[in-house]
XYZ file of C-alpha atoms in Angstrom:
594
model
C 0.000 0.000 0.000
C 2.795 2.452 0.850
C 5.842 0.976 -0.918
C 8.020 2.746 -3.431
C 9.571 -0.267 -5.173
C 7.109 -1.391 -7.842
C 8.679 -4.805 -8.273
C 8.374 -5.517 -4.548
C 4.792 -4.261 -4.622
C 3.993 -6.728 -7.417
C 5.644 -9.555 -5.442
C 3.592 -8.624 -2.380
C 0.434 -8.542 -4.498
C 1.220 -12.018 -5.860
C 1.809 -13.368 -2.340
C -1.480 -11.910 -1.115
C -3.338 -13.460 -4.077
C -1.847 -16.916 -3.392
C -2.933 -16.715 0.240
C -6.478 -15.514 -0.593
C -8.088 -18.316 -2.553
C -11.060 -18.868 -0.209
C -13.156 -16.778 2.130
C -12.656 -15.060 4.522
C -9.192 -14.308 3.052
C -10.607 -13.863 -0.470
C -13.254 -11.372 0.727
C -10.619 -9.398 2.666
C -8.297 -9.411 -0.342
C -11.044 -8.099 -2.629
C -11.840 -5.279 -0.189
C -8.147 -4.334 -0.079
C -8.026 -4.348 -3.891
C -11.116 -2.116 -4.066
C -9.429 0.434 -1.799
C -6.170 0.377 -3.747
C -7.873 0.648 -7.149
C -10.028 3.573 -6.043
C -7.294 5.611 -4.318
C -6.284 8.995 -5.666
C -3.848 9.653 -7.133
C -3.863 6.308 -8.973
C -1.760 3.577 -7.456
C 1.610 3.071 -9.210
C 0.772 -0.532 -10.143
C -2.893 0.097 -10.999
C -2.796 -2.144 -14.057
C -1.627 -5.055 -11.868
C -4.312 -4.276 -9.297
C -7.008 -4.292 -11.981
C -5.815 -7.658 -13.272
C -5.697 -9.237 -9.831
C -9.099 -7.798 -8.915
C -10.490 -9.242 -12.138
C -8.990 -12.642 -11.336
C -10.265 -12.486 -7.753
C -13.767 -11.611 -8.987
C -13.556 -14.552 -11.386
C -12.594 -16.873 -8.504
C -15.461 -15.551 -6.405
C -17.906 -16.040 -9.279
C -16.837 -19.680 -9.584
C -17.440 -20.222 -5.876
C -20.666 -18.224 -5.557
C -22.129 -19.240 -8.946
C -23.379 -15.691 -9.549
C -23.096 -13.414 -12.584
C -21.998 -10.353 -10.578
C -18.467 -11.679 -10.197
C -18.155 -12.313 -13.924
C -19.364 -8.769 -14.669
C -16.780 -7.335 -12.241
C -14.009 -9.432 -13.813
C -14.959 -8.304 -17.312
C -15.182 -4.635 -16.302
C -11.727 -4.685 -14.704
C -10.140 -6.502 -17.637
C -11.698 -4.047 -20.103
C -10.526 -1.080 -17.992
C -6.987 -2.442 -18.006
C -7.061 -2.797 -21.809
C -8.454 0.719 -22.279
C -6.213 2.571 -19.797
C -3.022 0.639 -20.513
C -3.082 -0.274 -24.231
C 0.636 -1.081 -24.237
C 0.627 -3.094 -21.006
C 2.514 -6.411 -20.888
C -0.532 -7.708 -18.986
C -2.813 -7.478 -22.052
C -2.621 -11.216 -22.721
C -3.690 -11.920 -19.134
C -6.574 -9.434 -19.397
C -7.807 -11.138 -22.561
C -7.380 -14.430 -20.708
C -9.713 -13.220 -17.947
C -12.282 -12.208 -20.555
C -11.889 -15.608 -22.214
C -12.456 -17.468 -18.940
C -15.454 -15.326 -18.016
C -17.094 -15.860 -21.411
C -16.353 -19.615 -21.423
C -17.773 -20.197 -17.956
C -20.937 -18.324 -18.936
C -21.142 -20.484 -22.080
C -20.676 -17.539 -24.404
C -18.401 -19.604 -26.581
C -18.217 -17.304 -29.606
C -17.026 -14.484 -27.383
C -14.584 -16.858 -25.685
C -13.113 -17.827 -29.063
C -12.706 -14.180 -30.094
C -11.124 -13.177 -26.754
C -8.778 -16.182 -26.761
C -7.652 -15.253 -30.274
C -6.755 -11.765 -29.023
C -4.920 -13.222 -26.027
C -3.029 -15.570 -28.332
C -1.919 -12.646 -30.510
C -0.200 -11.038 -27.486
C 1.881 -14.129 -26.662
C 5.126 -15.433 -28.168
C 5.278 -19.053 -29.416
C 5.196 -21.432 -26.479
C 2.965 -23.615 -24.298
C 0.511 -20.859 -23.327
C -0.022 -19.760 -26.907
C -0.466 -23.377 -28.047
C -2.973 -24.108 -25.286
C -5.038 -21.114 -26.389
C -5.136 -22.536 -29.919
C -6.864 -25.660 -28.607
C -9.235 -23.560 -26.502
C -10.194 -21.491 -29.556
C -11.052 -24.647 -31.498
C -13.056 -26.081 -28.602
C -14.941 -22.808 -28.168
C -15.956 -22.690 -31.842
C -17.037 -26.331 -31.647
C -19.198 -25.679 -28.590
C -20.633 -22.596 -30.304
C -21.624 -24.965 -33.147
C -19.650 -22.916 -35.643
C -18.153 -26.089 -37.046
C -16.525 -24.457 -40.074
C -14.499 -22.148 -37.820
C -13.826 -25.054 -35.453
C -12.382 -27.221 -38.240
C -10.015 -24.415 -39.279
C -9.043 -23.801 -35.660
C -8.280 -27.494 -35.041
C -6.062 -27.468 -38.147
C -4.216 -24.449 -36.710
C -3.931 -26.121 -33.295
C -2.338 -29.168 -34.940
C 0.358 -26.961 -36.437
C 1.124 -25.496 -33.006
C 0.168 -28.394 -30.754
C 0.658 -28.332 -26.966
C 2.940 -31.111 -25.785
C 0.296 -32.511 -23.425
C -2.450 -32.828 -26.075
C -2.290 -35.992 -28.228
C -2.239 -35.220 -31.947
C -4.824 -37.965 -32.527
C -7.347 -36.139 -30.360
C -7.036 -32.961 -32.418
C -7.164 -34.921 -35.678
C -10.329 -36.694 -34.560
C -11.935 -33.400 -33.560
C -10.991 -31.787 -36.862
C -12.654 -34.590 -38.820
C -15.709 -34.409 -36.550
C -15.938 -30.640 -37.082
C -15.829 -31.118 -40.878
C -18.624 -33.701 -40.581
C -20.746 -31.445 -38.383
C -20.146 -28.576 -40.813
C -22.045 -30.649 -43.384
C -18.979 -31.488 -45.464
C -18.433 -35.274 -45.188
C -16.557 -35.218 -48.508
C -14.018 -32.769 -47.064
C -13.874 -34.839 -43.874
C -13.091 -37.941 -45.954
C -10.210 -36.182 -47.724
C -8.849 -34.867 -44.414
C -9.183 -38.292 -42.822
C -7.374 -39.990 -45.706
C -4.534 -37.494 -45.426
C -4.243 -37.915 -41.674
C -4.367 -41.706 -41.898
C -0.980 -41.569 -43.615
C 0.652 -39.995 -40.540
C 1.981 -41.979 -37.590
C 0.452 -39.437 -35.170
C -3.115 -40.517 -35.973
C -3.487 -43.563 -33.733
C -5.732 -46.428 -34.747
C -8.431 -45.854 -32.125
C -8.931 -42.191 -33.050
C -8.915 -43.091 -36.729
C -11.491 -45.846 -36.368
C -13.741 -43.651 -34.275
C -13.454 -40.922 -36.912
C -14.264 -43.454 -39.655
C -17.351 -44.524 -37.692
C -18.632 -40.944 -37.502
C -17.818 -40.326 -41.166
C -19.627 -43.486 -42.261
C -22.771 -42.481 -40.364
C -22.592 -38.968 -41.874
C -22.212 -40.345 -45.405
C -25.132 -42.685 -44.738
C -27.288 -39.740 -43.642
C -26.342 -37.937 -46.873
C -27.547 -40.898 -48.934
C -24.001 -42.033 -49.747
C -24.340 -45.444 -48.158
C -22.340 -47.227 -50.864
C -19.379 -44.900 -50.295
C -19.631 -45.412 -46.529
C -19.741 -49.186 -47.018
C -16.659 -49.089 -49.255
C -14.698 -47.075 -46.660
C -15.604 -49.335 -43.745
C -14.890 -52.469 -45.782
C -11.468 -51.110 -46.773
C -10.714 -50.180 -43.158
C -11.595 -53.629 -41.848
C -9.629 -55.269 -44.635
C -6.626 -53.077 -43.838
C -6.880 -54.063 -40.191
C -6.839 -57.747 -41.149
C -3.681 -57.141 -43.173
C -5.435 -57.353 -46.536
C -4.363 -53.972 -47.903
C -1.046 -52.490 -48.902
C -1.354 -49.918 -46.126
C -2.182 -52.507 -43.477
C -0.499 -51.555 -40.159
C 1.372 -54.608 -38.935
C 0.539 -55.582 -35.383
C -2.089 -52.854 -34.941
C -5.179 -55.069 -34.784
C -4.498 -56.186 -31.251
C -4.207 -52.559 -30.141
C -7.811 -51.839 -31.081
C -10.406 -52.246 -28.340
C -12.565 -55.302 -28.973
C -15.671 -53.108 -28.536
C -14.603 -50.846 -31.382
C -13.859 -53.737 -33.724
C -17.228 -55.340 -32.966
C -19.135 -52.104 -33.537
C -17.333 -51.495 -36.834
C -18.104 -55.031 -38.030
C -21.785 -54.458 -37.227
C -21.701 -51.104 -39.050
C -20.214 -52.794 -42.116
C -23.100 -55.274 -42.218
C -25.648 -52.491 -41.675
C -24.132 -50.429 -44.504
C -24.108 -53.423 -46.842
C -27.845 -53.701 -46.314
C -28.308 -49.987 -46.911
C -26.213 -50.207 -50.070
C -28.642 -52.759 -51.519
C -26.468 -55.829 -50.917
C -28.618 -58.108 -48.719
C -26.589 -61.210 -49.625
C -23.390 -59.540 -48.460
C -25.138 -58.134 -45.384
C -26.309 -61.616 -44.440
C -22.798 -63.063 -44.729
C -21.328 -60.268 -42.649
C -24.098 -60.569 -40.044
C -23.544 -64.325 -39.743
C -19.802 -63.705 -39.228
C -20.389 -61.275 -36.367
C -21.663 -63.987 -34.028
C -18.190 -65.423 -33.476
C -16.597 -62.054 -32.634
C -18.633 -61.063 -29.589
C -16.515 -62.807 -26.969
C -14.918 -60.484 -24.447
C -17.528 -57.779 -24.857
C -19.401 -56.306 -21.880
C -22.781 -57.987 -21.524
C -24.805 -54.878 -22.429
C -22.836 -54.277 -25.630
C -22.884 -57.965 -26.541
C -26.671 -57.975 -26.203
C -26.997 -54.767 -28.229
C -24.874 -56.040 -31.131
C -26.301 -59.578 -31.090
C -29.905 -58.349 -31.100
C -29.230 -55.689 -33.757
C -27.490 -58.289 -35.900
C -30.494 -60.616 -35.617
C -32.740 -57.751 -36.743
C -30.428 -57.129 -39.678
C -30.567 -60.804 -40.643
C -34.357 -60.599 -40.658
C -34.297 -57.525 -42.897
C -31.848 -59.186 -45.288
C -34.032 -62.283 -45.574
C -37.084 -60.131 -46.305
C -35.101 -58.352 -49.015
C -34.100 -61.709 -50.526
C -37.711 -62.903 -50.583
C -37.197 -65.447 -47.817
C -40.237 -64.326 -45.854
C -40.667 -67.478 -43.737
C -37.028 -67.400 -42.625
C -37.262 -63.680 -41.860
C -40.381 -64.097 -39.724
C -38.772 -66.966 -37.820
C -35.660 -64.857 -37.142
C -37.753 -61.969 -35.811
C -39.748 -64.341 -33.622
C -36.531 -65.789 -32.151
C -35.137 -62.260 -31.665
C -38.101 -61.355 -29.468
C -37.634 -64.554 -27.475
C -33.868 -64.241 -27.003
C -33.753 -60.472 -26.419
C -37.296 -59.536 -25.361
C -36.496 -56.084 -23.944
C -33.984 -54.933 -26.546
C -34.561 -52.034 -28.904
C -33.973 -54.418 -31.791
C -36.860 -56.580 -30.579
C -39.076 -53.508 -30.449
C -38.070 -52.397 -33.907
C -38.653 -55.882 -35.290
C -42.389 -55.196 -34.947
C -42.042 -52.326 -37.413
C -40.158 -54.512 -39.882
C -42.801 -57.218 -39.685
C -45.637 -54.689 -39.920
C -44.027 -53.191 -43.016
C -43.835 -56.690 -44.517
C -47.571 -57.190 -43.939
C -48.341 -53.727 -45.294
C -46.556 -54.508 -48.559
C -48.776 -57.575 -48.868
C -51.887 -55.468 -48.163
C -52.407 -57.312 -44.890
C -53.411 -54.085 -43.205
C -55.247 -55.711 -40.291
C -52.199 -57.808 -39.361
C -49.916 -54.761 -39.587
C -52.223 -52.699 -37.383
C -52.573 -55.435 -34.781
C -48.824 -55.889 -34.588
C -48.206 -52.180 -34.074
C -50.897 -51.975 -31.414
C -49.349 -54.965 -29.636
C -45.980 -53.199 -29.636
C -47.498 -50.123 -27.990
C -49.298 -52.282 -25.407
C -46.300 -54.496 -24.589
C -43.740 -51.667 -24.459
C -45.695 -48.665 -23.131
C -42.565 -46.927 -21.814
C -40.458 -47.445 -24.911
C -39.588 -44.406 -27.021
C -41.094 -46.156 -30.068
C -44.505 -46.717 -28.446
C -46.075 -43.406 -29.620
C -44.718 -43.996 -33.125
C -46.305 -47.461 -33.124
C -49.682 -45.979 -32.162
C -49.372 -43.343 -34.875
C -48.525 -45.961 -37.486
C -51.397 -48.163 -36.292
C -53.748 -45.188 -36.745
C -52.497 -44.725 -40.302
C -53.114 -48.407 -41.033
C -56.658 -48.132 -39.646
C -57.244 -45.061 -41.832
C -56.106 -46.999 -44.910
C -58.933 -49.474 -44.384
C -61.248 -46.582 -45.168
C -64.566 -47.464 -43.524
C -66.229 -45.174 -41.003
C -65.550 -47.652 -38.204
C -61.892 -47.751 -39.217
C -61.647 -43.963 -39.169
C -63.150 -43.901 -35.694
C -60.692 -46.592 -34.640
C -57.821 -44.488 -35.995
C -59.122 -41.501 -34.046
C -59.179 -43.604 -30.866
C -55.571 -44.707 -31.404
C -54.478 -41.094 -31.702
C -56.348 -40.233 -28.513
C -54.408 -43.047 -26.812
C -51.154 -41.627 -28.132
C -51.851 -38.124 -26.830
C -53.091 -39.296 -23.420
C -50.341 -41.864 -22.795
C -47.452 -39.902 -24.340
C -48.289 -36.192 -23.941
C -44.621 -35.171 -24.188
C -43.952 -37.045 -27.415
C -42.757 -34.906 -30.340
C -45.345 -36.792 -32.404
C -48.291 -35.135 -30.636
C -48.485 -32.218 -33.068
C -48.482 -34.458 -36.161
C -50.901 -36.870 -34.495
C -53.372 -34.102 -33.664
C -53.105 -32.798 -37.233
C -53.969 -36.275 -38.485
C -56.828 -36.467 -35.978
C -58.302 -33.264 -37.388
C -58.122 -34.772 -40.890
C -59.859 -37.921 -39.668
C -62.642 -35.926 -38.034
C -63.160 -33.963 -41.243
C -63.441 -37.238 -43.158
C -66.090 -38.232 -40.609
C -67.872 -34.898 -41.270
C -67.438 -33.971 -37.617
C -66.232 -30.458 -38.372
C -66.932 -28.963 -34.900
C -64.680 -31.613 -33.318
C -62.010 -31.038 -35.989
C -62.240 -27.303 -35.313
C -61.569 -27.878 -31.599
C -58.520 -30.033 -32.392
C -56.999 -27.429 -34.718
C -57.767 -24.578 -32.314
C -55.958 -26.465 -29.560
C -52.915 -26.829 -31.830
C -52.948 -23.160 -32.835
C -53.149 -22.047 -29.204
C -50.715 -24.577 -27.761
C -48.026 -24.604 -30.450
C -48.045 -20.992 -31.620
C -44.240 -20.831 -31.643
C -43.778 -23.743 -34.064
C -42.417 -22.675 -37.458
C -45.026 -24.865 -39.178
C -48.001 -23.707 -37.119
C -49.391 -22.177 -40.333
C -50.340 -25.715 -41.398
C -52.683 -25.964 -38.411
C -54.021 -22.476 -39.147
C -54.663 -23.496 -42.757
C -56.482 -26.658 -41.649
C -58.529 -24.629 -39.164
C -59.439 -22.159 -41.930
C -60.572 -25.030 -44.165
C -62.658 -26.411 -41.303
C -64.385 -23.045 -40.838
C -64.857 -22.821 -44.594
C -66.526 -26.233 -44.711
C -69.051 -25.116 -42.073
C -69.750 -21.785 -43.766
C -72.495 -23.154 -46.033
C -74.742 -23.841 -43.044
C -73.344 -21.211 -40.695
C -72.220 -18.082 -42.613
C -70.453 -16.699 -39.545
C -67.664 -19.199 -40.163
C -66.803 -17.435 -43.429
C -65.127 -14.459 -41.763
C -63.092 -16.718 -39.477
C -61.948 -18.735 -42.493
C -61.063 -15.608 -44.454
C -58.960 -14.124 -41.625
C -57.004 -17.351 -41.221
C -56.486 -17.874 -44.950
C -55.199 -14.303 -45.282
C -52.846 -14.814 -42.334
C -51.305 -17.853 -44.035
C -51.151 -16.286 -47.517
C -49.254 -13.222 -46.382
C -46.686 -15.025 -44.253
C -43.063 -14.344 -45.150
C -41.919 -17.947 -45.015
C -40.326 -19.615 -48.025
C -40.723 -23.062 -46.441
C -44.528 -22.722 -46.464
C -45.064 -21.613 -50.064
C -47.336 -24.572 -50.887
C -49.592 -23.756 -47.929
C -49.654 -20.078 -48.911
C -50.747 -20.927 -52.467
C -53.518 -23.151 -51.103
C -54.649 -20.349 -48.798
C -54.679 -17.871 -51.685
C -56.795 -20.197 -53.794
C -59.350 -20.505 -50.997
C -59.504 -16.731 -50.469
C -60.411 -16.316 -54.135
C -63.086 -19.012 -53.845
C -64.660 -17.222 -50.877
C -64.800 -13.942 -52.829
C -66.223 -15.789 -55.837
C -68.992 -17.313 -53.699
C -69.804 -13.826 -52.476
C -70.075 -12.613 -56.100
C -67.004 -10.443 -55.537
C -65.416 -11.327 -58.862
C -63.017 -8.399 -58.969
C -61.593 -9.238 -55.536
C -61.234 -12.888 -56.507
C -59.408 -11.981 -59.723
C -57.077 -9.614 -57.875
C -56.126 -12.136 -55.195
C -55.637 -14.970 -57.663
C -53.594 -12.994 -60.204
C -51.635 -10.579 -58.021
C -51.162 -12.500 -54.767
C -50.982 -16.080 -56.040
C -49.995 -16.329 -59.718
C -47.718 -13.308 -59.889
C -46.166 -13.899 -56.463
C -45.544 -17.635 -56.628
C -45.469 -18.542 -60.326
C -44.195 -15.522 -62.233
C -41.846 -14.313 -59.491
C -38.549 -15.976 -60.404
C -37.461 -16.232 -56.760
C -40.449 -18.380 -55.787
C -41.242 -20.404 -58.923
C -38.705 -23.132 -58.277
C -39.809 -23.507 -54.666
C -43.287 -24.833 -55.471
C -43.756 -28.419 -54.338
C -46.302 -30.941 -55.607
C -49.099 -29.474 -53.492
C -48.187 -25.953 -54.517
C -48.280 -26.861 -58.214
C -51.644 -28.579 -57.724
C -53.198 -25.531 -56.045
C -51.596 -23.188 -58.568
C -53.231 -25.211 -61.359
C -56.620 -24.977 -59.692
C -56.102 -21.237 -59.262
C -55.306 -20.756 -62.965
C -58.217 -22.939 -64.100
C -60.727 -21.065 -61.945
C -59.174 -17.685 -62.701
C -59.465 -18.354 -66.444
C -63.105 -19.357 -66.020
C -63.803 -16.191 -64.049
C -62.100 -14.054 -66.711
C -64.108 -15.817 -69.429
C -67.329 -15.228 -67.507
C -66.443 -11.508 -67.336
C -65.640 -11.551 -71.085
C -61.930 -10.904 -70.443
C -60.995 -13.474 -73.050
C -57.330 -12.567 -73.560
C -56.704 -12.808 -69.840
C -58.547 -16.149 -69.720
C -56.318 -17.527 -72.484
C -53.231 -16.246 -70.657
C -54.252 -18.027 -67.429
C -54.820 -21.374 -69.142
C -51.687 -21.083 -71.280
C -49.640 -20.611 -68.119
C -50.629 -24.131 -67.013
C -49.011 -25.514 -70.165
C -46.086 -23.120 -70.490
C -44.920 -23.467 -66.877
C -45.349 -27.263 -66.945
C -47.065 -27.423 -63.583
C -47.782 -31.105 -64.133
C -51.501 -30.894 -63.365
C -54.601 -29.916 -65.337
C -52.997 -29.912 -68.793
C -55.905 -31.801 -70.410
C -58.439 -29.352 -68.963
C -56.357 -26.372 -70.041
C -56.037 -27.736 -73.606
C -59.776 -28.411 -73.773
C -60.576 -24.838 -72.790
C -57.969 -23.365 -75.106
C -59.339 -25.467 -77.970
C -62.343 -23.141 -78.022
C -59.898 -20.441 -79.157
C -57.822 -22.724 -81.418
C -54.945 -22.484 -78.936
C -54.781 -26.068 -77.627
C -51.281 -26.553 -79.076
C -49.959 -23.049 -78.475
C -47.246 -23.998 -76.012
C -43.798 -22.384 -75.951
């Protein structure tokens, strides 16, 4: 407090900090720092005091789990950087800011602050450690592109205590998560040629890459990579690492063998999948019981699927039956019901498929697949088509919602329930279902689908109760004028229905305006939106153009009528071409297509 030798003052400050890691010493130390920082004139080692107060506030925040300490630490570090721009303590100040941001899970900020701290340091362990932290922060922030680049940089300046294989694995994983499995494959192939990439990290990276390629629809490529890797491990390839097989954990080898069989099936090679699945049985020794059960049951399921694919239905059914006996509580046993139900569905044995799915839901009520089984059973009941079947489907959906209220399927199930009730002409009940969805799930990005269905339900009741018309119109307009590219098909359907309402009201001019300006011009002639129309959007666009042409013709706007019908042919919507040609034939324009 009263010294004149700055170096000794700094030593004293360091000694006080080391002795003040917990209360009451920490609280006393912080009070002393407050007094020294606030004194006038400024203390000779103010920049050191600010840094130590920031670090002490950070320590207190970790202990107290409050945000106030982090705010104090950040304020002091920022004050140091602003008042002492040339200070040798800048790297430490940025380090405090990095720690504060990381511990508050503000990972983007942590990455930026760590980068600034790194820039203040010479090459060495501290600078290298920050490189790894930067990569980890970007990864946790889910900025996988930046993370991949940062892991590559960390590999070039790797801390001695961080295995190179760990950073290589993380770099490949970041490339995968960035949606670039092709880049990840190239990086992985390059790294595989280095001695630093140990076998375990490489195999784990190959596993993740194979699953990513599979998700991208590149199952054949994934299968080829895994097959080559396993062959290399058995010493079958030129790059086979002598003596490395024994170093691989038996769990990893067993999982990779199962993945190879699974990928063979996905690549359309059921014969090969069956051979690989049969070979797995002899490689499960030494595995933990839980993993052995998981792989053995999943392999049995795979064998059933392969036999179905090869037309050996009796053998497949027998395998699935044995799977449920040998591993009754496994996920594979549960999923076998779906495989068998799909087999029955393909044979139009809808009753058998429905019964099997219902049995699954009854026998495994707590399983994550139970709500999906009920939903699928409802769809099978709907396919049977009779009124009793539709009511049965409605009951299955009610079971799903009551027994699994937290399931992510509830929204889709309720939407289907509304459709079923409309098929049963119970529009008031359908209206209640859709209203519940609109009120309960207002934040969903696809809530407009429920609003559209609710509008259609009001519209269907408008013939007998005209008051429903206004409700329908408000909802249709809400959907039409959304600014959401993902819902273009729904918006076109809404626009068509708005025009129909105006037409029913003998408001021809309003109908023409909505159809031409807000539907045709916006979604068909607007180059930005044309390519985004899906099947439903093209269907409703065709209906709009057909009805718009008829309305123009009725109003003796013949050139505009021809233009509307010609658009169906010229834009190749894929619907209504025969009707358009028939109407154009009245003007000798049936073949007038660009």
